[in-house]
Short mmCIF file of C-alpha atoms in Angstrom, two decimals:
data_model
loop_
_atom_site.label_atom_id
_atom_site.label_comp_id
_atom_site.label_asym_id
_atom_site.label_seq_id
_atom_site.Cartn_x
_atom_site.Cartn_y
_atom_site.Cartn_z
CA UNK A 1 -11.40 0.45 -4.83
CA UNK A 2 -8.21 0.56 -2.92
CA UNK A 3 -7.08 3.04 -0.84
CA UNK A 4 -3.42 2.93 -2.16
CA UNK A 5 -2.93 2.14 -5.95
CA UNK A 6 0.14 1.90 -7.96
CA UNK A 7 0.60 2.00 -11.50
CA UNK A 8 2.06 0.39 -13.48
CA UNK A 9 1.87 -3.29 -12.32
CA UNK A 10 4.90 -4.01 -13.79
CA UNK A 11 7.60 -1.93 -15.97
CA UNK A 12 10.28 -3.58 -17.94
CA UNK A 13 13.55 -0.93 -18.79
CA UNK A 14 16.52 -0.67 -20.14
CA UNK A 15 19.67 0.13 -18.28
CA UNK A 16 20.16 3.96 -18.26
CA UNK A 17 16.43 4.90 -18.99
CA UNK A 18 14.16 6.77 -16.76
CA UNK A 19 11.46 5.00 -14.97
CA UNK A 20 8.64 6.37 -13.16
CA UNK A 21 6.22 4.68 -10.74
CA UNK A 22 2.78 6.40 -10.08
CA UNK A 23 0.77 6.00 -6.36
CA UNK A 24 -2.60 7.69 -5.46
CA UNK A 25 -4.24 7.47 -2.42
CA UNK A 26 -8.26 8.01 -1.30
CA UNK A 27 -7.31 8.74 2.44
CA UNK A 28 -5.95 11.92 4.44
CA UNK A 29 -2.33 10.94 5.25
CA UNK A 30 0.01 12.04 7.65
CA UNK A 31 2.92 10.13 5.46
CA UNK A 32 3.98 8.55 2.36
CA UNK A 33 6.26 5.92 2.31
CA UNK A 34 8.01 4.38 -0.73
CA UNK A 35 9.72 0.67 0.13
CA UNK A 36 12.01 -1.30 -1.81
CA UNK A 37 11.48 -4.96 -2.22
CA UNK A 38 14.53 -7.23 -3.86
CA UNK A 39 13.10 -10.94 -4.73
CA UNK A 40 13.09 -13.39 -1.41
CA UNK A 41 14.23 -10.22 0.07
CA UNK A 42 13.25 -7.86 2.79
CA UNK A 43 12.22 -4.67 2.78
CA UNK A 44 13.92 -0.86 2.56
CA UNK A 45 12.70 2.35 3.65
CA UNK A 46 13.82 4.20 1.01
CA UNK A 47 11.43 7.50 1.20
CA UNK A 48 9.09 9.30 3.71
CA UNK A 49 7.73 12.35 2.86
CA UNK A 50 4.47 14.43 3.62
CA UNK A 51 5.03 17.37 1.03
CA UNK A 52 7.28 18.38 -1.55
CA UNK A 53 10.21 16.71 -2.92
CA UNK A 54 13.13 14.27 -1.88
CA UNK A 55 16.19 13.09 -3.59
CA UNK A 56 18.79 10.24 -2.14
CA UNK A 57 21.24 9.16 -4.79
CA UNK A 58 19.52 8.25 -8.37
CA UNK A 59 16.10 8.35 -6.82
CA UNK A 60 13.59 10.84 -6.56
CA UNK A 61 10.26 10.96 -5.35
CA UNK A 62 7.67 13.49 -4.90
CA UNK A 63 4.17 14.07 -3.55
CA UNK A 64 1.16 16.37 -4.44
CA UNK A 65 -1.41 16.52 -1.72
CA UNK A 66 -4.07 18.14 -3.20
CA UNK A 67 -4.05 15.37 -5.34
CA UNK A 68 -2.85 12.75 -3.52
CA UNK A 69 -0.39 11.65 -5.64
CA UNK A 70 2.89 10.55 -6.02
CA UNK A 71 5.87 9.54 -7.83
CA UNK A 72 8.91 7.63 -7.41
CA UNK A 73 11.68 8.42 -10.32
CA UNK A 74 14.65 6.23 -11.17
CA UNK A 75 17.23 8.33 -13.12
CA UNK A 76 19.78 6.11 -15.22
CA UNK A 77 18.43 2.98 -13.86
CA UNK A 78 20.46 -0.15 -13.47
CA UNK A 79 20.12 -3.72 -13.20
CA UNK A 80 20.57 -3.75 -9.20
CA UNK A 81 17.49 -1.43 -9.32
CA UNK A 82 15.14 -4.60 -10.42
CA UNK A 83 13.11 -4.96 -7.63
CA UNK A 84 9.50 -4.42 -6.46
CA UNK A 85 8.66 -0.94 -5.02
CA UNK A 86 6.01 -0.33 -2.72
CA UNK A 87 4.40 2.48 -1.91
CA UNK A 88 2.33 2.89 1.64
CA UNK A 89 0.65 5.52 3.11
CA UNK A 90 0.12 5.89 7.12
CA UNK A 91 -3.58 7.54 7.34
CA UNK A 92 -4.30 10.80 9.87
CA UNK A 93 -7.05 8.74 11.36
CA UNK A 94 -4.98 5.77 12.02
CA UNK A 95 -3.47 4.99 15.85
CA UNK A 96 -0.03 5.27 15.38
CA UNK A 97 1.23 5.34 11.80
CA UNK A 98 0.20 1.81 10.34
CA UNK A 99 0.88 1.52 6.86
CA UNK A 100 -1.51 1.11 4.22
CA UNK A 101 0.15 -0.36 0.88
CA UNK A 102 -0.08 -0.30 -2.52
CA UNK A 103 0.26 -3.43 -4.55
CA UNK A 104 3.69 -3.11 -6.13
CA UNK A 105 5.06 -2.33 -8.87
CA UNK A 106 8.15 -5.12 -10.42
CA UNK A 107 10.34 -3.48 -12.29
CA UNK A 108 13.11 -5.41 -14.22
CA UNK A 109 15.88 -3.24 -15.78
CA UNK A 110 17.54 -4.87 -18.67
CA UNK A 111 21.52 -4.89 -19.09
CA UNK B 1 23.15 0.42 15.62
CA UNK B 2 22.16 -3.13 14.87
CA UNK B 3 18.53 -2.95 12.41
CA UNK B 4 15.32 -4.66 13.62
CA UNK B 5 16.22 -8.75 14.22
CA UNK B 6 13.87 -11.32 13.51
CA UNK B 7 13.99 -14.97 13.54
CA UNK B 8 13.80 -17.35 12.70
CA UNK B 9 14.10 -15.96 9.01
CA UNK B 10 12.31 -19.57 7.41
CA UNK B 11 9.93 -21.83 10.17
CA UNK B 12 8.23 -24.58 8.79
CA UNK B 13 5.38 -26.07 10.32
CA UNK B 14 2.92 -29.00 10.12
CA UNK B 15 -1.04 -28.30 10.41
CA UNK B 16 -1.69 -27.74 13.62
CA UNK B 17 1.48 -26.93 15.65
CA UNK B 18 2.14 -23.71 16.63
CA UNK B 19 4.30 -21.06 14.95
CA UNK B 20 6.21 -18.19 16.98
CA UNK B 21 7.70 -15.45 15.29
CA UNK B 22 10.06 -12.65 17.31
CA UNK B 23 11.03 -9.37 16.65
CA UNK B 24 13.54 -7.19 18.09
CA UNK B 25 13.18 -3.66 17.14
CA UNK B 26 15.99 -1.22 17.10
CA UNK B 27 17.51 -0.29 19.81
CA UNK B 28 15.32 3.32 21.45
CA UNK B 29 12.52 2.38 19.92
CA UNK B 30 9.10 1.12 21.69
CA UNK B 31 7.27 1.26 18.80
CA UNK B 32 6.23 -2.47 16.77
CA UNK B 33 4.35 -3.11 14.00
CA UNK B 34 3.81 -6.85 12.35
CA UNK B 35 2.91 -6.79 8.63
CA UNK B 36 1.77 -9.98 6.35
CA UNK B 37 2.81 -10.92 2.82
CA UNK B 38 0.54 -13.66 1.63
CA UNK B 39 2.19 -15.09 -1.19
CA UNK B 40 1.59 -13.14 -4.77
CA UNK B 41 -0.27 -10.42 -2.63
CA UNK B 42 0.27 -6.99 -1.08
CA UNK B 43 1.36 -6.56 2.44
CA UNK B 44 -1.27 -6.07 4.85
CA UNK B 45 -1.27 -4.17 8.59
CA UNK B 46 -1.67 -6.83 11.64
CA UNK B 47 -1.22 -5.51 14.68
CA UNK B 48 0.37 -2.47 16.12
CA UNK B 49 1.89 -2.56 19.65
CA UNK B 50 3.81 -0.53 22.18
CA UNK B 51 5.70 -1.78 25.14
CA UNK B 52 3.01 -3.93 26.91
CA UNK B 53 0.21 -2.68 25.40
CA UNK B 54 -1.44 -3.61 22.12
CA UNK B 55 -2.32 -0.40 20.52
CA UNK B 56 -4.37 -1.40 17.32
CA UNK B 57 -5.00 -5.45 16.59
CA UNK B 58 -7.61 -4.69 13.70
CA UNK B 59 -5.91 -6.29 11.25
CA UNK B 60 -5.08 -9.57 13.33
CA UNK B 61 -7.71 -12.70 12.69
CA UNK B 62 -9.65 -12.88 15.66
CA UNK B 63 -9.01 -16.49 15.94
CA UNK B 64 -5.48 -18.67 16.44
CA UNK B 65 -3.10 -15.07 16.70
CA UNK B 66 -1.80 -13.05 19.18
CA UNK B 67 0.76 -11.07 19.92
CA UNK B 68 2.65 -9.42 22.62
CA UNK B 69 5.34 -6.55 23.27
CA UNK B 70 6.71 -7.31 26.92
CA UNK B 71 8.72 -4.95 28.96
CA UNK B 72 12.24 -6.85 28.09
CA UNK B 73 12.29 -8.76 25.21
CA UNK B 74 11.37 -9.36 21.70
CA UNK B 75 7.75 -8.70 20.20
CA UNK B 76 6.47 -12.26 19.94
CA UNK B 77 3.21 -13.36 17.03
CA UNK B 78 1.86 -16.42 18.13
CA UNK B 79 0.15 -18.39 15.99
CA UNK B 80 -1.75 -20.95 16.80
CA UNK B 81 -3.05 -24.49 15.44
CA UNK B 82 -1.37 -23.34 11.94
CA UNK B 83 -3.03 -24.28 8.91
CA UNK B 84 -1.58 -24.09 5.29
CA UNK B 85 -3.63 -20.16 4.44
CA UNK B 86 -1.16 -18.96 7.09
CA UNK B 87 1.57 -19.69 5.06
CA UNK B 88 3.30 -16.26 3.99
CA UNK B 89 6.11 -13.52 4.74
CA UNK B 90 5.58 -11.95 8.07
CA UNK B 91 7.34 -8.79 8.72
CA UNK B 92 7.90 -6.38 11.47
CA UNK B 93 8.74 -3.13 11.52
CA UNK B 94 9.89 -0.33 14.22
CA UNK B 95 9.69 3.08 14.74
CA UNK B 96 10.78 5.62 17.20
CA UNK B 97 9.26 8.71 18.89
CA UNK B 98 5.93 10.04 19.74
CA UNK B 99 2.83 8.32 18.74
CA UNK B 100 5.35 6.25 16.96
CA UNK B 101 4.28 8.72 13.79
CA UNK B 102 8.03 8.32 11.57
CA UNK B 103 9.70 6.15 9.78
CA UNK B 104 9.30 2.75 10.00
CA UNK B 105 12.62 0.62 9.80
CA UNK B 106 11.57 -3.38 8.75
CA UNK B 107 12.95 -6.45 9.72
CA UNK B 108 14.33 -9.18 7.34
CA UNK B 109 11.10 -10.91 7.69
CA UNK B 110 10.18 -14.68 8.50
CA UNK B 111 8.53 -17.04 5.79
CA UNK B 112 6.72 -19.18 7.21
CA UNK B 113 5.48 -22.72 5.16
CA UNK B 114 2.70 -24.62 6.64
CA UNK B 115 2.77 -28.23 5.38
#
């Protein structure tokens, strides 16, 4: 089993709908990290949070501890927000904060 | 506040050369981490380093790759002898403060294509 999973694999929307991405995690965490991928792209930071609740623009993501899980919501999603998001955790035990990540989830949203 | 550099952004390389990869982190930060995108897969940790000192390599193969943070310049991977598995997405990412525990700002990666 994976320490970081993401569900789902891939999520297919259409412009103005609500999307929500899922990530649990097996391992004591000092951080969560959610990353945004474009195709052939690099990679954005777009979240890091270790309790509660963040908002930046249309996006939204939260975490639960106890349960080690989180979300990352897209409110009235649009095309530009196709892209593959990633979410990583950086584990207490680790040296430094290396990242552990999920595997992605593609989302395409639909004009 | 120019981002984290690296280049070159595409290297292509026969089997058996060697590949070198930089990174420049952001500027105040002496924090590096290199990450691996093998293609259709998840990124994976290499190696974490600080200014001259490799912190954590336990995600590096133990044979064919190194890499180094010197006191001035760039963090350089090394790869050695290249063969076509190697081919991927390798990106590195900086952070700032203590324990370098905080966000981690990424590079534009370089794809690298073994032939």
């Amino acid at each position: 089993k994976n320490e970081v999973e993401q569900s789902p694999q891939n999520l297919t929307a259409q412009e103005g709908e609500f999307i929500t991405i899922n990530c649990s995690y097996s391992v004591g965490i000092s951080a969560l990290h959610w990353l945004q991928q474009h195709p052939g792209g690099g990679i954005v930071s777009l979240f890091m949070l270790s309790s509660g609740k963040k908002k930046h623009g249309r996006l939204i993501a939260t975490i639960n501890i106890q349960e080690k899980h989180s979300s990352l919501h897209i409110t009235a999603s649009h095309p530009r927000d196709s892209a593959v998001y990633i979410c990583a955790v950086g584990a207490i035990k680790a040296a430094g904060n290396k990242l552990t990540f999920g595997g992605g989830t593609r989302v395409l949203v639909k004009p | 506040n120019a981002g984290v550099m690296q280049n070159p952004r595409h290297l292509v390389r026969r089997r058996g050369q060697e590949a070198r990869l930089r990174c420049s982190p952001m500027k105040g930060h002496s924090h590096v981490y290199w990450y691996r995108q093998l293609p259709e897969e998840g990124l994976k940790f290499m190696v974490y380093l600080q200014k001259e000192n490799i912190i954590d390599e336990s995600g590096m193969p133990k044979e064919r790759f190194s890499a180094e943070f010197p006191k001035e310049g760039p963090s350089i991977l090394r790869i050695q002898q290249v063969v076509r598995g190697d081919s991927a997405a390798y990106f590195c990412a900086s952070s700032p403060g203590t324990g370098g525990i905080g966000e981690q700002f990424f590079g534009p990666g370089t794809r690298l294509t073994v032939l």
